[in-house]
Tab-separated table of C-alpha atoms in Angstrom:
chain	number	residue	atom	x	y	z
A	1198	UNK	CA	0.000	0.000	0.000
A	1199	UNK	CA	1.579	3.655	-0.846
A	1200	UNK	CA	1.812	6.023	2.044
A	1201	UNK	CA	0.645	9.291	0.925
A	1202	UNK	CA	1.007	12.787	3.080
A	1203	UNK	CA	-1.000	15.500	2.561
A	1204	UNK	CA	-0.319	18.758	3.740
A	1205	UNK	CA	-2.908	20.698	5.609
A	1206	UNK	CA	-5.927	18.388	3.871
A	1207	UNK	CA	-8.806	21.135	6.073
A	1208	UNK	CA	-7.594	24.374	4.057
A	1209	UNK	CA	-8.739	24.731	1.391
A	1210	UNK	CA	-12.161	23.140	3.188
A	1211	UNK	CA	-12.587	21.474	-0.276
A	1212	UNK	CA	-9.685	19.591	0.000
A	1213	UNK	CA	-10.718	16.465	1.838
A	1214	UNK	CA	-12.130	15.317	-1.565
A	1215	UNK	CA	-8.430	14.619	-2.910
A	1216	UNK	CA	-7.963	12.814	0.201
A	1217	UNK	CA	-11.557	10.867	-0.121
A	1218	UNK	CA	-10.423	9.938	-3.749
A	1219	UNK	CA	-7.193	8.866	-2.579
A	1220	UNK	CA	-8.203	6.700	0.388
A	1221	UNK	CA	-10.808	5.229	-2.227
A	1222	UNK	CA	-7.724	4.013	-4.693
A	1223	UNK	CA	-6.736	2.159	-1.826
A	1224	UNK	CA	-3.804	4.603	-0.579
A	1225	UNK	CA	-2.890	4.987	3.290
A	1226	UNK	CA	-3.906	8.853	3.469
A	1227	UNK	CA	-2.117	10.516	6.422
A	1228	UNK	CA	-3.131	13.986	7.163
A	1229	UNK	CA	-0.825	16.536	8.574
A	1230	UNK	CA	-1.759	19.845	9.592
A	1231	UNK	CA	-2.557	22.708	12.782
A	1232	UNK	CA	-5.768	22.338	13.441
A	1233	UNK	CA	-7.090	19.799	16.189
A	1234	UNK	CA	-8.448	16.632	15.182
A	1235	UNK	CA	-12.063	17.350	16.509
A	1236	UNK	CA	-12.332	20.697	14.511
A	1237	UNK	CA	-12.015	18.597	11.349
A	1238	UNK	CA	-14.874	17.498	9.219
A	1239	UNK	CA	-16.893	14.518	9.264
A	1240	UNK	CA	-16.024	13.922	5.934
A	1241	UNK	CA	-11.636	14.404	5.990
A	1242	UNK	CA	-12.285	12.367	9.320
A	1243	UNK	CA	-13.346	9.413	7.137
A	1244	UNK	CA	-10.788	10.436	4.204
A	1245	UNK	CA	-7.758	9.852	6.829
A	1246	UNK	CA	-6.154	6.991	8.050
A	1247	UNK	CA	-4.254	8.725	9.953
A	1248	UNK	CA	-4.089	12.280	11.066
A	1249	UNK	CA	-0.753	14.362	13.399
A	1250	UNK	CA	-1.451	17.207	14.713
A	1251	UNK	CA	1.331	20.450	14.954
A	1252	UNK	CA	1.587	23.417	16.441
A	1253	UNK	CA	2.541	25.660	13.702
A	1254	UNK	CA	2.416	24.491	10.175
A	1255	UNK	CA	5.279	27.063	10.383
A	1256	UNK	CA	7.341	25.596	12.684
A	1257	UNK	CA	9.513	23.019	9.730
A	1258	UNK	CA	11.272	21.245	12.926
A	1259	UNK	CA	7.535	20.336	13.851
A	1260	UNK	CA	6.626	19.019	10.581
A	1261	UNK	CA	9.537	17.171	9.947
A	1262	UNK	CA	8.858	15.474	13.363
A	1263	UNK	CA	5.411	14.741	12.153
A	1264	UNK	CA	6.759	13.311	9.217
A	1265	UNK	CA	9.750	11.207	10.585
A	1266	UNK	CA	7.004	9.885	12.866
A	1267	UNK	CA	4.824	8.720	10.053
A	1268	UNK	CA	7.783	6.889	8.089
A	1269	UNK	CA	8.840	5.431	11.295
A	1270	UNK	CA	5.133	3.950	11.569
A	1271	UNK	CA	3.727	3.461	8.552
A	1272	UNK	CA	7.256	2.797	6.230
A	1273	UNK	CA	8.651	4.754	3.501
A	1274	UNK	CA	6.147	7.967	2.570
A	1275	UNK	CA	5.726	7.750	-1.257
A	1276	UNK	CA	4.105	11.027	-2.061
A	1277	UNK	CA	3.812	13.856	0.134
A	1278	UNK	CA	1.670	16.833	-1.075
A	1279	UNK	CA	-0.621	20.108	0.019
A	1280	UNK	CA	-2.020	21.620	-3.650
A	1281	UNK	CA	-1.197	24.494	-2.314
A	1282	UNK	CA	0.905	27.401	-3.667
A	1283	UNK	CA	1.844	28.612	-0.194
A	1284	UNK	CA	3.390	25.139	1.123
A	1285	UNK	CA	5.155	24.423	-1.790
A	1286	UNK	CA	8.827	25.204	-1.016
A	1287	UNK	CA	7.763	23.410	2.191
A	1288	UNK	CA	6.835	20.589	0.374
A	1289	UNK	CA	9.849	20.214	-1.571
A	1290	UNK	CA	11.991	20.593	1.098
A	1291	UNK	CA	10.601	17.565	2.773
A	1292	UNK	CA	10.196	15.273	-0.176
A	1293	UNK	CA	14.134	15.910	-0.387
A	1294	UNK	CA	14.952	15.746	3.219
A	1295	UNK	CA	12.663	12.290	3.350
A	1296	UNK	CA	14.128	11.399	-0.355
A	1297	UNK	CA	10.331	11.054	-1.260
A	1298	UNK	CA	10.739	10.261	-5.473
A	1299	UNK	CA	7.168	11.986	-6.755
A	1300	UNK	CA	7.024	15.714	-6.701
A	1301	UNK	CA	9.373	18.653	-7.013
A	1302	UNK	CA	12.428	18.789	-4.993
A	1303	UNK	CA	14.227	21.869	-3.207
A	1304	UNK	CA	16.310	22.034	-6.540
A	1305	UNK	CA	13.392	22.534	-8.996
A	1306	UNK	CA	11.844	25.039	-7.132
A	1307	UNK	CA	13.742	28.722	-8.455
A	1308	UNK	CA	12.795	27.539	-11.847
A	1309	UNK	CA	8.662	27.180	-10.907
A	1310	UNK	CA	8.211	29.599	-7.865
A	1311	UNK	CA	10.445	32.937	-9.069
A	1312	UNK	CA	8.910	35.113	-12.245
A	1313	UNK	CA	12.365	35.733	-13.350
A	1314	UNK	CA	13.107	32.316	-14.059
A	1315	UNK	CA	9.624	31.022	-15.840
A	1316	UNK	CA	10.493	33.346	-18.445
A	1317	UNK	CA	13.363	31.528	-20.049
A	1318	UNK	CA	10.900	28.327	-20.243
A	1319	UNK	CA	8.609	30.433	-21.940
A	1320	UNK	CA	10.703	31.307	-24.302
A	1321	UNK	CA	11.916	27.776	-24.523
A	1322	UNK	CA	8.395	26.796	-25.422
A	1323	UNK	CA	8.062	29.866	-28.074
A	1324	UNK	CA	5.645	32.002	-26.062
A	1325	UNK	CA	6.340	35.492	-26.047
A	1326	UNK	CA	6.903	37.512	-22.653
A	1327	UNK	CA	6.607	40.936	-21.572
A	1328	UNK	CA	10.032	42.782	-21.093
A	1329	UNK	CA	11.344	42.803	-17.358
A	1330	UNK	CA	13.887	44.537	-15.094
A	1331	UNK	CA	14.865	43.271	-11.762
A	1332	UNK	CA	14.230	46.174	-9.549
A	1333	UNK	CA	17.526	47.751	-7.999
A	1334	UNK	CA	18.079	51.356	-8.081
A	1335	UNK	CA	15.019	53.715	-8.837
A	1336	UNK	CA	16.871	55.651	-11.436
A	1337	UNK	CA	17.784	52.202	-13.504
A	1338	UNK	CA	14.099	51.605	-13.007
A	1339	UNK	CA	12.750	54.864	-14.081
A	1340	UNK	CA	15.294	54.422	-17.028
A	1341	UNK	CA	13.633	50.857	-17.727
A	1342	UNK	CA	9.917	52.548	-18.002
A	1343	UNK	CA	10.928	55.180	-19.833
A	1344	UNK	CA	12.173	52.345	-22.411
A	1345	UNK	CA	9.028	50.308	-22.704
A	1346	UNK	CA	6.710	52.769	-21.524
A	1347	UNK	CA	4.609	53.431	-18.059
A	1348	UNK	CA	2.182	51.720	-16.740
A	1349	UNK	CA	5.253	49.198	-15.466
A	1350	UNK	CA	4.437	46.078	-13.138
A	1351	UNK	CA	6.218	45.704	-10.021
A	1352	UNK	CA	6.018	42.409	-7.805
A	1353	UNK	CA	7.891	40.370	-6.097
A	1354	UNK	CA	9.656	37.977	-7.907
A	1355	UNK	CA	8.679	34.623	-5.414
A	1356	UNK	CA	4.832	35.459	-4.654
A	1357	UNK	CA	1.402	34.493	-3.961
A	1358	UNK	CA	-1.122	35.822	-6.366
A	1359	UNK	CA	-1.080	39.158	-6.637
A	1360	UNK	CA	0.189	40.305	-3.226
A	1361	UNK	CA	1.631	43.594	-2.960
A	1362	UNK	CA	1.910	44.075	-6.692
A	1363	UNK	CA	1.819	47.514	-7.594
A	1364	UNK	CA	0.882	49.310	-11.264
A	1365	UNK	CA	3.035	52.230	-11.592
A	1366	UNK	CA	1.502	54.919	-13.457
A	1367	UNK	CA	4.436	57.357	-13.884
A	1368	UNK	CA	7.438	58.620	-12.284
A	1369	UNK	CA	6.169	59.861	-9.041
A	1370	UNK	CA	4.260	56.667	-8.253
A	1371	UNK	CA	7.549	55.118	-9.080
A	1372	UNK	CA	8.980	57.150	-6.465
A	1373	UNK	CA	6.406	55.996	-4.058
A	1374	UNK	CA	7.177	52.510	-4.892
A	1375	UNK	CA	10.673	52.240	-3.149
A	1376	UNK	CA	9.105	53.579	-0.142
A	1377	UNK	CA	6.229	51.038	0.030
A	1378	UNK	CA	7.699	47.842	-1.239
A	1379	UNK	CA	8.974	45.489	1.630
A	1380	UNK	CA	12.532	45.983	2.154
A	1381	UNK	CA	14.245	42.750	2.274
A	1382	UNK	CA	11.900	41.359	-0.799
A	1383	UNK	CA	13.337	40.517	-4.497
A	1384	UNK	CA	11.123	41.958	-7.355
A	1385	UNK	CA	10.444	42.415	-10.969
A	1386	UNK	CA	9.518	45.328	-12.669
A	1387	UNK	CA	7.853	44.835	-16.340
A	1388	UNK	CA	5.731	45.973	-19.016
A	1389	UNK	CA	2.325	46.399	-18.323
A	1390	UNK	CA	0.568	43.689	-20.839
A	1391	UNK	CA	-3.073	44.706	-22.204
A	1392	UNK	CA	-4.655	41.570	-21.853
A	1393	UNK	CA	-7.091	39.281	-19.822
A	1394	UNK	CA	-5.963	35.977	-18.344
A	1395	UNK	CA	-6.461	33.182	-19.946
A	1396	UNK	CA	-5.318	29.699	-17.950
A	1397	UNK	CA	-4.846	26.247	-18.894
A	1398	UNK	CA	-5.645	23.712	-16.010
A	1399	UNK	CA	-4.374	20.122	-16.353
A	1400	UNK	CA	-3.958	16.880	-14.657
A	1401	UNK	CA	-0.458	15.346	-16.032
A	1402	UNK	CA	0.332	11.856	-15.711
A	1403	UNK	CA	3.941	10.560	-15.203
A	1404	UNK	CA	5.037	10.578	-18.750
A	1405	UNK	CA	4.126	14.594	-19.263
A	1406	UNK	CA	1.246	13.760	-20.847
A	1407	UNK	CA	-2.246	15.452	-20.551
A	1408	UNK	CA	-5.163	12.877	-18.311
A	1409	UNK	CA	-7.925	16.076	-18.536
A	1410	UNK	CA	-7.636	19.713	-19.695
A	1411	UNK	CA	-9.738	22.668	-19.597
A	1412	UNK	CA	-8.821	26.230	-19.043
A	1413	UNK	CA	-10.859	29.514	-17.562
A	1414	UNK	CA	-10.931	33.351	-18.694
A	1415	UNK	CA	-10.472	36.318	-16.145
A	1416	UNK	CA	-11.827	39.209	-17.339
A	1417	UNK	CA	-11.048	42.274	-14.512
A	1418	UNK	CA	-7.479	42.404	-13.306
A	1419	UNK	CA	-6.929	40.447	-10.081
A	1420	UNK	CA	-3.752	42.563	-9.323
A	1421	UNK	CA	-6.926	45.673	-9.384
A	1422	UNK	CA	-9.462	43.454	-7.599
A	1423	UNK	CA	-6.629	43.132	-4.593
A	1424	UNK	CA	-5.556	46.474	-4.558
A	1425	UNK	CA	-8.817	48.657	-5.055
A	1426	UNK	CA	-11.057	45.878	-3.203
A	1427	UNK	CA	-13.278	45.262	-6.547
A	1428	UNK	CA	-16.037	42.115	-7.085
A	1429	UNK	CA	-14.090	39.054	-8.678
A	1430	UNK	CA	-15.223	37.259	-11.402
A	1431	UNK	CA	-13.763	34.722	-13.658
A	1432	UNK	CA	-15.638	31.461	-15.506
A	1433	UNK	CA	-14.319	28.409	-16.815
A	1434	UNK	CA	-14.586	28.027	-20.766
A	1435	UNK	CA	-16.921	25.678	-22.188
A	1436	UNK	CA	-14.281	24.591	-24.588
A	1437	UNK	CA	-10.732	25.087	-24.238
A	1438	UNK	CA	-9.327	26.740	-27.747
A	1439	UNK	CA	-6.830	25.470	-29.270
A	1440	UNK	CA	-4.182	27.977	-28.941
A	1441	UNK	CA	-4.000	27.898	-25.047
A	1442	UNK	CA	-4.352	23.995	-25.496
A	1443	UNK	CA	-1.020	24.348	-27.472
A	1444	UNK	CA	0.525	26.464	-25.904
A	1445	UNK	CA	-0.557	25.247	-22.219
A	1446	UNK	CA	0.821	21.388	-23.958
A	1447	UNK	CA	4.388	23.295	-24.761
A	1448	UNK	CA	5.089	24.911	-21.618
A	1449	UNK	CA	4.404	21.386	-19.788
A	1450	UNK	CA	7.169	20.235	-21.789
A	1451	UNK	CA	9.296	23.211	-21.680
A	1452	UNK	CA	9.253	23.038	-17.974
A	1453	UNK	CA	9.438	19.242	-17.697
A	1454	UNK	CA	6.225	18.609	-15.744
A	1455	UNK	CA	4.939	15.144	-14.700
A	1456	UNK	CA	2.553	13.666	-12.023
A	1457	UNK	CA	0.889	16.755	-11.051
A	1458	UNK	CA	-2.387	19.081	-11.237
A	1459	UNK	CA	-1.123	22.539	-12.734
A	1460	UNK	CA	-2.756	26.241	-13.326
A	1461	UNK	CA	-0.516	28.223	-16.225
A	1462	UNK	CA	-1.482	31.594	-17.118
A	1463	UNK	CA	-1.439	33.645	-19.884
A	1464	UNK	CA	-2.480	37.091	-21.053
A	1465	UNK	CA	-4.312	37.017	-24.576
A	1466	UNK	CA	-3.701	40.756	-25.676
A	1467	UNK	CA	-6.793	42.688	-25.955
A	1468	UNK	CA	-4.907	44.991	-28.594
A	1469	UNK	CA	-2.022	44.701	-30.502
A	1470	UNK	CA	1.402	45.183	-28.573
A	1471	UNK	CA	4.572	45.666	-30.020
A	1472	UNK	CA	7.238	43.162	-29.416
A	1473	UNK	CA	4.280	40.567	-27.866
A	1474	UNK	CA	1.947	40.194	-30.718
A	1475	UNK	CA	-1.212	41.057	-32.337
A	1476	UNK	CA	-4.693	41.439	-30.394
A	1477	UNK	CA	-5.714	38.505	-29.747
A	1478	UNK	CA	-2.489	36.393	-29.242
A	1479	UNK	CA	-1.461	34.815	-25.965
A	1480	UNK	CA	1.520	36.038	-23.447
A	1481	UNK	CA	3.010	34.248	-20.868
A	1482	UNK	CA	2.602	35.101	-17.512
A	1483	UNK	CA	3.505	32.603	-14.946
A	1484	UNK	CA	3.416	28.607	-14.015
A	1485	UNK	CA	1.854	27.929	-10.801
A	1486	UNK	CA	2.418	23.498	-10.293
A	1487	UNK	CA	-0.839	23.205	-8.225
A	1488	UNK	CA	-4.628	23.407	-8.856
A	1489	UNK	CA	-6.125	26.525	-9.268
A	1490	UNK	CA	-7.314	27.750	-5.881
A	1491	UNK	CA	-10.638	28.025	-3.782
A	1492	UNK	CA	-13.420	26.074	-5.258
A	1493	UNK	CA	-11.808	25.919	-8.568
A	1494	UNK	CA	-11.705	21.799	-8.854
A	1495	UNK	CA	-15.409	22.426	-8.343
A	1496	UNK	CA	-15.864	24.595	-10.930
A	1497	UNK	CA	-13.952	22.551	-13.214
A	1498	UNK	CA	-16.485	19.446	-12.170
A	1499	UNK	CA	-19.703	21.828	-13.121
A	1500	UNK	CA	-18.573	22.427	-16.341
A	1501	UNK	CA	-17.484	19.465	-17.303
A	1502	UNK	CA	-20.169	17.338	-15.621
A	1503	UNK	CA	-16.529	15.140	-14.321
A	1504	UNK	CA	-14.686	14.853	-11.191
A	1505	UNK	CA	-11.596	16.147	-11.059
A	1506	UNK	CA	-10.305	15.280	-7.661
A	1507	UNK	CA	-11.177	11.755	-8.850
A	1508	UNK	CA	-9.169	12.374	-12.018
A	1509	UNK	CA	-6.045	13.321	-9.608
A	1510	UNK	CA	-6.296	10.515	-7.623
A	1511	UNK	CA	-6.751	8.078	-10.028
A	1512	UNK	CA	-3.468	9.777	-11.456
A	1513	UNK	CA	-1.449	9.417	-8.484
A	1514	UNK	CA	-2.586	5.896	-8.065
A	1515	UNK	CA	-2.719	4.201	-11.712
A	1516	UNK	CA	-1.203	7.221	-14.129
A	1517	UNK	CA	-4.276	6.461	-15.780
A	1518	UNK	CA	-7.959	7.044	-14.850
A	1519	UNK	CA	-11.564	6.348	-16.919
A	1520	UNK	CA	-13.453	9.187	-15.377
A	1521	UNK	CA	-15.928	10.130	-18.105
A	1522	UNK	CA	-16.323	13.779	-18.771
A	1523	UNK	CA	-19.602	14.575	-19.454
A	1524	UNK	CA	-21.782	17.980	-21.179
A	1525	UNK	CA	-20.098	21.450	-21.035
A	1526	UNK	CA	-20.983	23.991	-20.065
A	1527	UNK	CA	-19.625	27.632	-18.960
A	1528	UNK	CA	-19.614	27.500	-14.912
A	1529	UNK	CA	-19.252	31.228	-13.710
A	1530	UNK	CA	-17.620	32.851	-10.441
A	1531	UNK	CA	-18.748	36.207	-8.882
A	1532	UNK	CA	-17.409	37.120	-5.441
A	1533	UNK	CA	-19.169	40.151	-4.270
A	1534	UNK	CA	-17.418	42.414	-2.066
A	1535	UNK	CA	-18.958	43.622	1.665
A	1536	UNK	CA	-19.975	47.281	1.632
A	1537	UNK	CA	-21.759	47.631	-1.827
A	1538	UNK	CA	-25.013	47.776	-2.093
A	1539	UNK	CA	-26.395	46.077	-4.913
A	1540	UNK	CA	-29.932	45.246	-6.330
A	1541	UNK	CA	-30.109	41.570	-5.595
A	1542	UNK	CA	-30.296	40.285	-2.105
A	1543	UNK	CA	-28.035	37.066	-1.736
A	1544	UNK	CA	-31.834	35.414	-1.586
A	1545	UNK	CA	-32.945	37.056	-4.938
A	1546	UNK	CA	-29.990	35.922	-6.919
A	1547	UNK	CA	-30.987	32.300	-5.772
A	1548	UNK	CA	-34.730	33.526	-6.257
A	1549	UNK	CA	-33.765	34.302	-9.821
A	1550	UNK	CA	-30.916	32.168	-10.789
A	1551	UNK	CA	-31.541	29.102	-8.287
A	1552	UNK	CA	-31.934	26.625	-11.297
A	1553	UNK	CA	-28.129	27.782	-12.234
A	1554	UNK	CA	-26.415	28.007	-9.094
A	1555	UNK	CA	-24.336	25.220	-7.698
A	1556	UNK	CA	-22.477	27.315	-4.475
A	1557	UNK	CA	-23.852	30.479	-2.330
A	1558	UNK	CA	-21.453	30.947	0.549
A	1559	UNK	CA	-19.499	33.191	2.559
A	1560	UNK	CA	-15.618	33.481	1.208
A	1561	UNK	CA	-12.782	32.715	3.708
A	1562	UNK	CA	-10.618	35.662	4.863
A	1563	UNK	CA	-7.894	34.230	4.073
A	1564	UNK	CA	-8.809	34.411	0.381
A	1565	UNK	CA	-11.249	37.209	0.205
A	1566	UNK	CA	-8.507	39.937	-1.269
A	1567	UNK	CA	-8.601	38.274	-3.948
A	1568	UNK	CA	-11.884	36.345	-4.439
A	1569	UNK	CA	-14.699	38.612	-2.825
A	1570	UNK	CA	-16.254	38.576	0.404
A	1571	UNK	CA	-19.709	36.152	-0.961
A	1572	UNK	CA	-19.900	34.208	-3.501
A	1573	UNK	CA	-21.717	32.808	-6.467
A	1574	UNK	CA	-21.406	29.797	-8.605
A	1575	UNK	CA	-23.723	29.192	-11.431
A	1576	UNK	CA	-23.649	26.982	-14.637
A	1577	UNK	CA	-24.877	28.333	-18.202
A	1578	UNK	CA	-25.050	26.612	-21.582
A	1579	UNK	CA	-24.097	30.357	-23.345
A	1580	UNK	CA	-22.006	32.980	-22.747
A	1581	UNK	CA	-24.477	35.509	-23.425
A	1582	UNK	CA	-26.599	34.005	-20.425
A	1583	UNK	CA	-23.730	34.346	-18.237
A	1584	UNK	CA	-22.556	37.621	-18.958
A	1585	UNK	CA	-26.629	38.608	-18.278
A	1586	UNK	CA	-26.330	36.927	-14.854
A	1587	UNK	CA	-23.028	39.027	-13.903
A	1588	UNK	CA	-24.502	42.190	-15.367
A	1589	UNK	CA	-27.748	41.790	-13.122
A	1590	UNK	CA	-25.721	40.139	-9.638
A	1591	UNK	CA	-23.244	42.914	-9.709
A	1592	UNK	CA	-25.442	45.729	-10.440
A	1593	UNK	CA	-25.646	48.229	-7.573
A	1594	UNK	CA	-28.561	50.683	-6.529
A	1595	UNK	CA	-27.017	54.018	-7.564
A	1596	UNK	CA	-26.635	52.255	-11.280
A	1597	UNK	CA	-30.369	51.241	-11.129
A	1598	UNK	CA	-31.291	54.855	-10.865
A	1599	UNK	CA	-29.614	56.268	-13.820
């Protein structure tokens, strides 16, 4: 029997259906994580064998311990894993310490965590990217904006999402930059790209090849829904097109991927760009080797009438699955942010759109900067039926008037 680890299996709450899937394959599924064993859910109670308990998911002498215990029990650990961008140095540091074979090592991880470095892959896999400077002194980096033009990007270069990213409008907000960004953090400065994101979500088996695929479109900047507190919306395509299929398929190569669930992202240019391409052409813009976050996976099952945590599994145990994928469909996200004061009640959206919606729920704080304070899940058959629903659930009263 393989001994798998999983990382924090409670946080995302959704998770406990990779560890349902896995126990279901016949894997022993030991849980690791902070929270104590009676705050965890019926349902990741029955997913786990086994479950330790730390202190700090912080702490790496505590998890270490946790894990040395669970090798000294249970044998050698054959995959150890969270999903989760923010463990995943953390993760590869123990698969190397515990010389656990699946899954990135300590090693791999500048080339798939640090902007800086996914751009020579890119490249590798002939997908333009946007022009970058690593930020040092503020004259080199007024000198670099003044080359390609303001807006510029700045970021750090290892991040989460789009935590303190800044767009830098001209010199004086440049200015204001150095005095805001964290002091003893490595970032990138580069051209602002004028484009929405377009992603291409995979399960890979062992060999590099594509098990399922499907991709989603964000519309509104997430760097301007963190910053300026806006709604979030994004929606997962009905059918993937064939350019982000390609060029999702060439960056898996380029950067060697195998055994894993990814999320790569791309701008497709909403007007033509010199030195990127014409409008409607895709960018790179970064790898992330983990599933897309939040209820994502469950998105990806509504429009695809599938299970993708199945799909994973099934991966991880056989490098194969026969999960059918059923109708599809578009499956939209709104998170609406506290404070507004729009038309619809939370109980008149489901009044209205109850036939469509598949989740109505209060978002975590921990991802609410990016993803909305509540939100809404809902299933169409066109595009024009979603883009009515997220005209009507993010109208506000002041618009109603006019």
């Amino acid at each position: 029997m393989k001994n798998f680890i999983f990382i924090s299996p409670n946080f995302p709450a959704n998770y406990w259906h990779f560890c349902r899937e896995l126990k279901k394959n016949g894997l022993n599924v030991l849980g690791i994580g902070d929270a104590p064993y009676d705050e965890l859910s019926a349902d990741l109670k029955s997913s786990l064998n086994e479950y330790y308990k730390v202190g700090n998911l912080e702490n790496y002498d505590e998890v270490y311990r946790a894990v040395a215990f669970l090798t000294f029990k249970h044998g050698r650990i054959d995959w150890l894993e969270s999903n989760n961008e923010y463990w995943l140095e953390r993760d590869a540091r123990l698969r190397t310490d515990f010389n656990i074979p699946t899954g990135f090592h300590t090693e791999n991880i500048p080339n798939v965590k640090f902007k800086s470095r996914m751009k020579e892959f890119y490249r590798r896999a002939g997908i333009p990217v946007a022009r970058y400077h690593m930020v040092d002194t503020p004259e080199a980096c007024i000198a670099f904006a003044n080359e390609v033009g303001y807006p510029v990007v700045a970021k750090p270069d290892n991040g989460v999402g789009a935590s303190h990213t800044f767009k830098l409008e001209n010199e004086e907000q440049m200015k204001e930059f150095f005095k805001l960004k964290w002091p003893d953090t490595v970032y990138i400065m580069e051209e602002f790209v004028q484009g929405e994101v377009n992603s291409y979500d995979a399960i890979i088996d062992s060999k590099g090849e594509p098990m399922f695929e499907t991709g989603n479109v964000t519309p509104e900047s997430i760097m301007d829904i963190v910053n300026k507190s806006e709604n979030s919306l994004f929606y997962i395509l009905k059918n993937l097109p064939d350019d982000t299929r390609a060029a999702g398929r060439a960056t898996v190569k380029s950067f060697g991927v195998k055994s894993r669930f990814i999320h790569f992202e791309f701008f497709r240019l909403l007007q033509d760009q010199e030195g990127l391409g014409k409008k409607g052409d895709l960018v790179a813009l970064e790898v992330n080797m983990r599933p897309s976050g939040g209820v994502m996976p469950d998105m990806i099952d509504f429009a695809h009438s599938t299970d993708v945590y199945k799909i994973w599994a099934d991966m991880v145990a056989f490098d194969r699955s026969t999960m059918p994928v059923g109708d599809h469909a578009y499956c939209a996200f709104c998170g609406r942010r506290d404070g507004k004061d729009f038309v619809l009640s939370e109980g008149e959206v489901l009044k209205k759109y109850g036939s469509h919606v598949k989740m109505a729920e209060r978002i975590p704080d921990a991802l609410s900067s990016a993803m909305g304070n509540q939100m809404f899940v809902a299933v169409f058959d066109s595009r024009k039926e979603m883009s009515d629903f997220y005209e009507d659930i993010l109208r506000i009263k002041d618009d109603s008037a006019k």
